[in-house]
Amino acid sequence: MTSEHNKEIDESKQGEAVLLEGTSNGNGKKLYVESYGCAMNFSDSEVVASIMAKEGYSTTRNVDEADVVLINTCSIRENAETRVRTRLGDLKQKKKNNPDLVIGILGCMAERLKKSLLDEEKLVDLIAGPDAYRDLPNLVEEVGTGQKAVNVLLSRDETYADISPVRLDQGGVSAFVSITRGCDNMCSFCVVPFTRGRERSRDPKTIVQECQDLFDKGYREVTLLGQNVDSYRWNLTSKGEIKDSAESTTNFAELMEMVAHVSPELRVRFSTSHPKDMTDDVLEVMAKYENICSNIHLPVQSGNSAVLERMNRGYSREWYLNRIEAIRRIVPNCGISTDIISGFCGETDEEHNDTLTLLDEVVFDFAYMYKYSERPKTLAERRFTDDISEEIKGKRLAEIVEKQREHAHICNLKQVGQIEKVLIEGFSKKSQEHMCGRNGKNSMIVFPKGDFNKGQYVMVKITSCTSATLLGEVVEVCATH
Ligand code: 5AD
Ligand code: SF4
């Protein structure tokens, strides 16, 4: 899964084509969009589909019938970019068969490589950075006149707040809603501040309206997305002037409360939290509302304070453990997940060992684990040497993964015997005889399909587990209000 660190998208869905809800007044042209990386990218593709739908494009899942192919890319690690280049290789033959086919690169790779991507990948016609999607219809038109088209301008205020995203292939139950764009943190390993620009928050009224619309259409879960949701801050007064006072400011805790009021039957999730900014008032709001899921994604990156300092994360091991203690105290039984990087610049065996002991102290429900991958232009590339060999990075990563696998199993075993409220997402991946859904903690639970439907809430008794999944049976269907 993603960029930055929005929760990443299920590996099986990476690259998958997105499907547009029926469009009328079409121009007969078809758009095929493929997304890589984080939830924010998948959410942006829905904005792109909406912008193109206004021009009459309908989307297709079949790349062979497309007039325009847009690849929404990720730059977070080198292998994310390699994957996109391999995919572009596959598209070469299609372009040969249909020279009018427009191929565009969107997202972080477009922003990072800009025009040079046109020289490197000859078949690409169009490059659009994350803040340039409103310009896509013009860019496509420009390509129609035989030119290459590029817009990689970053904006200080673009949030696409007024665009109602076309929901793509999430089964009609759960949707992403972006609340901030960009990031001002400058973690030294991270390319995101360069590819997505300065942090800006979206008007809370438009966020609540979007969540209400989703609920009215039958959605039962929203995930509020931002690179660092805790720094969400809107300070526009009703008169429209910017004024920074407590009365005129909406912070993340307040925004979450506003979204929780849309309906007690709309579950609210959010991602990603930053340990340096996660405040107790957010935790208190979580504890207050049953429909705000007890789940926090809190990337730690390393368990060693000196490494955290080199990473420019703005907190120490002790601070992080204090935040974990606050979560456990204020939101008992909260699911906690994290991101970890192995083999950052200069990481010693002892520093790596601190990551392992932190894992033991916290026992995370879930973790995304990566080898450090140096990214051009980042602070780490300029200041430090990427001096840990691939072999050692791999060995350390394997130790982290093995420990986390044991911990996930322990966390799942603790849930066996419990009865959990589950929102049904659809059939299980492996069998049409089973349905699946998540509990508040975000654990996936699989159970016999019975007469149940996606979008329904059921109480499920958990009967057994693996380190990845819980198995159970429905003991009660929840009444709707
Ligand atoms: N190398 C490895 N992992 C990285 N991440 C971000 N940048 C890098 C990098 N250069 C990881 C972090 C972040 C997650 C989305 O990706 O753990 O939280
Ligand atoms: Fe997340 Fe830090 Fe990258 Fe911002 S700079 S996206 S906080 S890892």
XYZ file of C-alpha atoms and ligand atoms in Angstrom:
507
model
C 0.000 0.000 0.000
C 0.807 3.967 -0.082
C 2.368 6.852 -0.318
C 3.037 8.457 2.258
C 1.652 7.578 4.439
C -1.811 7.429 3.976
C -2.820 3.964 4.547
C -1.672 2.093 1.555
C -4.060 0.293 -0.668
C -4.327 -3.458 -0.649
C -1.575 -4.984 -2.780
C -4.169 -6.847 -4.884
C -5.796 -3.568 -5.909
C -2.635 -1.744 -6.969
C -2.871 -0.723 -10.567
C -6.413 -1.959 -10.900
C -8.567 -0.074 -13.357
C -11.287 2.045 -11.890
C -14.887 1.937 -12.938
C -17.034 4.969 -13.430
C -20.653 5.067 -12.394
C -22.901 5.560 -15.433
C -22.234 8.796 -17.246
C -24.733 10.496 -19.452
C -24.144 13.053 -22.225
C -20.952 11.259 -23.122
C -18.686 12.211 -25.989
C -18.360 8.507 -26.738
C -14.756 8.545 -25.526
C -13.428 6.211 -22.906
C -11.002 6.789 -20.079
C -8.986 4.102 -18.346
C -7.344 5.063 -15.031
C -4.846 2.971 -13.126
C -3.744 3.942 -9.624
C -0.631 3.072 -7.638
C 0.441 3.884 -4.108
C -1.516 5.422 -1.296
C -5.192 5.942 -0.564
C -4.726 9.618 -1.471
C -3.833 8.585 -5.032
C -6.880 6.327 -5.301
C -8.989 9.193 -3.990
C -7.403 11.619 -6.498
C -8.248 9.230 -9.347
C -11.898 9.665 -8.375
C -11.507 13.438 -8.707
C -9.844 12.896 -12.102
C -12.724 10.646 -13.243
C -15.169 13.341 -12.182
C -13.320 16.094 -14.076
C -13.150 13.941 -17.208
C -16.812 12.851 -16.865
C -17.803 16.517 -17.157
C -16.067 16.472 -20.556
C -18.141 13.450 -21.554
C -15.660 10.659 -20.858
C -16.959 7.411 -19.412
C -14.461 5.061 -17.779
C -13.708 1.534 -18.774
C -12.019 -1.393 -17.083
C -10.737 -2.573 -20.428
C -7.568 -0.766 -21.445
C -8.024 -2.009 -25.039
C -11.126 0.095 -25.592
C -9.707 3.278 -24.031
C -9.068 6.545 -25.890
C -7.181 7.985 -22.921
C -5.063 5.995 -20.445
C -4.014 7.803 -17.254
C -1.596 6.223 -14.798
C -1.688 7.793 -11.335
C 1.755 7.145 -9.940
C 3.660 6.914 -6.655
C 7.293 7.927 -5.968
C 7.596 6.995 -2.312
C 10.149 4.233 -2.921
C 12.214 3.416 -5.969
C 10.348 0.155 -6.580
C 7.038 2.054 -6.838
C 8.489 3.921 -9.805
C 10.023 0.795 -11.326
C 6.616 -0.799 -11.309
C 5.094 2.078 -13.274
C 7.915 1.957 -15.826
C 7.300 -1.762 -16.323
C 3.625 -1.029 -16.853
C 4.487 1.642 -19.427
C 6.508 -1.034 -21.240
C 3.321 -3.145 -21.490
C 1.476 -0.199 -23.054
C 3.987 0.223 -25.896
C 2.258 -2.332 -28.123
C -1.142 -0.723 -27.525
C 0.182 2.625 -28.657
C 1.644 0.961 -31.760
C -1.740 -0.549 -32.619
C -3.529 2.739 -31.930
C -1.311 5.802 -32.446
C -4.205 8.100 -31.375
C -4.252 6.589 -27.899
C -3.402 9.300 -25.327
C -1.163 8.089 -22.503
C -0.771 10.328 -19.468
C 1.186 10.147 -16.238
C -0.385 11.717 -13.145
C 0.618 11.983 -9.508
C 3.929 11.969 -7.692
C 6.165 10.593 -10.458
C 4.777 13.219 -12.857
C 5.569 15.926 -10.321
C 9.018 14.577 -9.455
C 10.284 13.966 -12.976
C 8.300 16.632 -14.809
C 9.162 17.085 -18.494
C 12.134 14.730 -18.332
C 9.687 11.844 -18.122
C 8.687 12.664 -21.707
C 12.259 12.071 -22.850
C 12.682 8.938 -20.781
C 9.363 7.352 -21.732
C 8.710 8.240 -25.357
C 5.178 6.887 -25.464
C 3.940 9.314 -22.793
C 1.917 12.250 -24.206
C 0.827 14.057 -21.087
C 2.181 14.844 -17.623
C -0.029 16.260 -14.852
C 1.042 16.803 -11.234
C -1.315 16.318 -8.253
C -2.518 19.940 -8.264
C -3.116 20.159 -12.040
C -6.070 17.833 -12.539
C -8.557 20.591 -13.381
C -6.393 21.247 -16.423
C -6.627 17.648 -17.716
C -9.314 18.345 -20.351
C -7.111 21.109 -21.840
C -4.036 18.925 -21.681
C -5.813 16.091 -23.498
C -6.985 18.565 -26.137
C -3.447 19.841 -26.562
C -2.265 16.288 -27.197
C -5.026 16.036 -29.836
C -3.268 18.818 -31.764
C -0.099 16.777 -31.930
C 1.796 18.276 -29.000
C 3.036 16.898 -25.729
C 1.261 18.486 -22.741
C 2.688 19.202 -19.290
C 1.288 20.873 -16.166
C 3.177 20.272 -12.944
C 2.391 23.507 -11.124
C 1.908 23.004 -7.415
C -0.701 25.110 -5.686
C -0.967 26.639 -2.210
C -4.734 26.366 -2.117
C -6.043 23.667 -4.470
C -8.103 21.104 -2.509
C -10.618 20.125 -5.222
C -13.182 20.967 -2.514
C -16.002 21.635 -4.968
C -15.486 18.500 -7.048
C -17.745 15.617 -6.242
C -15.552 12.571 -6.837
C -16.896 9.746 -8.953
C -16.741 6.685 -6.717
C -14.578 4.044 -8.238
C -14.798 0.411 -7.462
C -14.982 0.380 -3.697
C -18.123 -1.680 -3.561
C -20.415 1.190 -2.567
C -19.859 0.742 1.196
C -16.646 2.511 2.096
C -15.205 5.707 0.593
C -12.181 7.954 0.979
C -12.682 11.657 1.614
C -9.602 13.855 1.481
C -9.365 16.579 4.098
C -5.866 17.926 3.559
C -3.369 17.857 0.710
C 0.411 18.125 0.774
C 2.761 17.952 3.732
C 4.936 20.495 5.560
C 6.818 18.034 7.725
C 10.001 17.362 5.796
C 10.796 13.958 7.230
C 14.287 13.501 5.836
C 13.564 10.242 3.950
C 10.365 11.420 2.316
C 9.735 12.712 -1.189
C 6.103 13.704 -0.538
C 6.681 17.371 0.386
C 8.376 17.738 -3.031
C 5.710 15.925 -5.033
C 2.565 17.088 -3.274
C 3.607 20.506 -2.114
C 2.595 22.609 0.863
C -0.020 21.428 3.299
C -3.518 22.887 2.960
C -6.830 22.025 4.571
C -10.171 21.702 2.878
C -13.288 23.677 3.858
C -15.071 21.603 6.549
C -18.496 22.380 5.088
C -17.559 20.647 1.835
C -16.171 17.671 3.751
C -19.337 17.218 5.808
C -21.471 17.673 2.670
C -19.491 15.014 0.832
C -19.903 12.592 3.757
C -23.638 13.323 3.897
C -23.975 12.659 0.143
C -22.105 9.403 0.520
C -24.376 8.332 3.363
C -27.463 9.235 1.319
C -26.131 7.073 -1.529
C -25.842 4.090 0.824
C -22.198 4.334 1.908
C -21.654 3.344 5.526
C -17.981 4.192 6.092
C -15.775 7.168 5.304
C -12.025 7.400 5.777
C -10.817 10.987 6.190
C -7.500 11.248 4.397
C -4.488 13.474 4.805
C -0.709 13.092 4.984
C -0.979 14.320 8.555
C -4.629 14.582 9.617
C -3.746 16.015 13.039
C -2.566 19.236 11.475
C -5.935 19.801 9.784
C -6.837 23.410 10.474
C -9.424 25.605 8.811
C -9.618 29.193 9.845
C -11.956 31.006 7.540
C -14.691 33.029 9.209
C -18.231 33.018 7.859
C -17.510 36.404 6.287
C -14.774 34.804 4.275
C -11.796 36.551 5.810
C -8.954 34.551 7.288
C -8.790 35.069 11.014
C -6.813 32.937 13.415
C -8.823 32.787 16.603
C -10.201 29.839 18.556
C -13.812 30.634 17.617
C -13.164 30.791 13.910
C -10.869 27.777 13.683
C -11.824 24.164 13.047
C -9.221 21.613 14.125
C -9.133 17.892 13.374
C -10.944 16.835 16.565
C -13.751 19.258 15.764
C -13.940 18.187 12.134
C -14.204 14.532 13.157
C -17.020 15.391 15.530
C -18.863 17.206 12.711
C -18.516 14.147 10.457
C -19.596 11.790 13.259
C -22.864 13.744 13.472
C -23.770 12.943 9.840
C -25.333 9.689 11.090
C -24.663 7.203 13.889
C -24.700 4.613 11.107
C -21.845 6.186 9.197
C -18.545 4.841 10.441
C -15.690 7.320 10.530
C -12.046 6.359 10.088
C -9.017 8.538 9.425
C -5.450 8.215 8.223
C -2.670 9.128 8.782
C -1.881 10.439 12.262
C 1.500 11.901 13.143
C 2.958 11.045 16.568
C 4.298 14.573 17.071
C 0.863 16.131 16.522
C -1.656 13.552 17.768
C -3.446 15.215 20.647
C -5.579 13.885 23.474
C -8.581 15.869 22.232
C -8.665 13.682 19.104
C -8.602 10.599 21.342
C -11.364 12.028 23.517
C -13.609 12.591 20.499
C -12.896 9.016 19.387
C -13.929 7.721 22.805
C -17.101 9.805 22.777
C -18.616 8.548 19.507
C -19.445 4.926 18.891
C -19.311 5.461 15.114
C -15.713 6.754 15.147
C -13.727 3.559 14.741
C -11.230 2.659 17.433
C -8.288 2.436 15.132
C -5.212 4.603 14.716
C -2.479 4.395 12.124
C 0.507 5.965 13.869
C 3.729 5.505 11.867
C 6.737 5.185 14.179
C 9.408 4.564 11.469
C 12.096 3.619 14.039
C 12.295 2.745 17.738
C 15.541 4.646 18.278
C 15.585 8.342 19.187
C 18.840 9.139 17.359
C 17.473 7.588 14.150
C 14.215 9.498 14.620
C 16.267 12.657 14.923
C 18.111 11.899 11.667
C 14.729 11.213 10.101
C 13.590 14.658 11.298
C 10.421 13.143 12.724
C 10.044 15.634 15.563
C 9.586 13.085 18.385
C 11.607 10.582 20.422
C 10.992 6.938 21.327
C 9.707 8.085 24.748
C 7.292 10.572 23.202
C 5.938 7.869 20.888
C 5.442 5.433 23.773
C 3.680 8.184 25.702
C 1.254 8.633 22.781
C 0.607 4.860 22.775
C -0.071 5.017 26.504
C -2.565 7.873 25.920
C -4.360 5.866 23.206
C -4.668 2.810 25.476
C -5.893 4.960 28.373
C -8.426 7.085 26.497
C -9.585 4.646 23.795
C -9.335 1.193 25.416
C -9.120 -1.682 22.943
C -8.047 0.621 20.114
C -6.454 -1.067 17.092
C -3.008 0.439 16.466
C -1.008 0.091 13.267
C 2.289 1.593 12.170
C 4.907 2.044 9.432
C 8.535 1.028 9.899
C 11.648 1.653 7.814
C 14.641 -0.684 8.124
C 18.213 0.323 7.335
C 17.930 4.117 7.368
C 21.223 5.994 6.898
C 23.765 5.098 9.580
C 21.450 2.690 11.434
C 23.576 0.534 13.775
C 22.694 -2.950 15.059
C 21.800 -1.402 18.432
C 19.532 1.183 16.806
C 17.808 -1.553 14.812
C 17.427 -3.527 18.002
C 15.571 -0.580 19.540
C 12.975 -0.935 16.780
C 12.524 -4.603 17.731
C 12.130 -3.774 21.426
C 9.647 -1.004 20.608
C 7.602 -3.558 18.658
C 7.648 -5.778 21.766
C 6.560 -2.913 23.991
C 3.667 -1.803 21.795
C 2.531 -5.052 20.081
C 0.925 -3.491 16.980
C -2.136 -5.019 15.379
C -0.737 -4.310 11.949
C 2.347 -2.787 10.315
C 3.607 -1.730 6.900
C 7.322 -2.475 6.797
C 9.845 -1.213 4.261
C 13.543 -1.137 3.447
C 14.881 2.390 3.247
C 14.993 3.608 -0.341
C 16.915 6.812 -0.995
C 14.870 9.412 -2.874
C 16.385 12.225 -4.907
C 16.260 15.756 -3.441
C 15.210 14.646 0.052
C 17.049 15.930 3.126
C 18.474 12.452 3.731
C 19.905 12.275 0.229
C 21.604 15.636 0.718
C 22.799 15.150 4.299
C 23.525 11.476 4.808
C 24.975 8.463 3.043
C 22.729 5.528 2.190
C 25.338 3.291 3.817
C 23.416 0.213 4.925
C 23.836 -2.609 2.401
C 20.802 -4.158 0.703
C 21.710 -7.393 2.455
C 21.580 -5.862 5.934
C 18.440 -3.855 5.146
C 16.817 -7.113 4.018
C 17.986 -9.061 7.075
C 16.712 -6.389 9.459
C 13.433 -6.117 7.590
C 12.966 -9.893 7.835
C 13.443 -9.710 11.627
C 10.899 -6.915 11.880
C 8.398 -8.752 9.650
C 8.747 -11.990 11.617
C 8.203 -10.254 14.951
C 5.223 -8.332 13.602
C 3.688 -11.553 12.231
C 3.815 -13.041 15.735
C 2.321 -9.886 17.237
C -0.531 -9.743 14.717
C -1.322 -13.333 15.609
C -1.307 -12.503 19.332
C -3.647 -9.527 18.699
C -5.995 -11.696 16.646
C -5.975 -14.532 19.216
C -7.074 -12.008 21.872
C -10.184 -11.313 19.796
C -11.256 -14.973 19.546
C -14.435 -15.490 21.592
C -15.437 -11.817 21.357
C -18.569 -10.521 19.661
C -17.775 -7.647 17.301
C -19.838 -5.211 15.254
C -18.901 -5.706 11.606
C -19.773 -3.640 8.540
C -20.178 -6.080 5.641
C -17.995 -5.099 2.670
C -18.920 -7.943 0.297
C -17.899 -11.493 -0.531
C -14.643 -12.783 0.887
C -11.761 -12.789 -1.605
C -11.381 -16.550 -1.415
C -14.971 -17.826 -1.450
C -18.423 -16.840 -2.671
C -19.823 -18.840 0.270
C -18.383 -16.314 2.730
C -18.757 -12.610 3.303
C -16.263 -10.319 4.981
C -16.112 -7.013 6.777
C -14.145 -5.135 9.391
C -14.696 -4.446 13.036
C -13.932 -1.040 14.563
C -10.306 -2.069 15.141
C -9.981 -2.641 11.385
C -9.497 -6.430 11.637
C -10.939 -8.308 8.663
C -13.497 -10.919 9.694
C -14.801 -13.679 7.390
C -18.082 -15.505 8.056
C -20.610 -17.739 6.198
C -22.660 -15.638 3.782
C -26.165 -16.449 5.106
C -28.726 -13.963 3.758
C -26.587 -10.952 4.503
C -25.880 -8.006 2.255
C -22.964 -5.635 1.897
C -23.514 -2.370 3.757
C -25.310 -4.162 6.611
C -24.043 -4.143 10.209
C -23.943 -7.533 11.935
C -22.657 -8.793 15.273
C -20.133 -11.560 14.651
C -18.760 -14.002 17.195
C -15.109 -14.631 16.432
C -14.374 -18.339 16.498
C -10.788 -18.680 15.204
C -7.983 -16.803 13.497
C -4.755 -16.725 11.510
C -2.210 -13.882 11.744
C -4.053 -12.133 8.897
C -7.761 -12.896 9.297
C -10.422 -13.654 11.860
C -13.153 -16.228 11.221
C -16.559 -16.052 12.842
C -20.302 -16.448 12.659
C -23.099 -13.900 12.730
C -25.026 -13.959 15.997
C -27.246 -10.925 15.395
C -28.224 -8.512 12.647
C -28.039 -4.921 13.875
C -31.237 -2.903 13.701
C -31.129 0.193 11.513
C -32.365 3.458 12.916
N 12.065 4.585 1.926
C 11.338 3.627 2.540
N 10.131 3.851 3.052
C 9.632 5.094 2.956
N 8.474 5.635 3.382
C 8.430 6.919 3.035
N 9.557 7.257 2.381
C 10.324 6.137 2.333
C 11.590 5.842 1.804
N 12.330 6.778 1.200
C 7.510 4.858 4.149
C 7.260 5.482 5.513
C 5.929 6.118 5.336
C 5.286 5.154 4.372
C 4.101 5.611 3.628
O 6.287 4.883 3.456
O 7.191 4.433 6.453
O 5.222 6.239 6.547
Fe 4.453 11.549 6.056
Fe 6.731 12.750 6.860
Fe 6.365 12.129 4.273
Fe 4.923 14.118 5.384
S 7.152 14.112 5.080
S 4.181 12.479 4.018
S 4.669 13.274 7.499
S 6.521 10.666 6.001
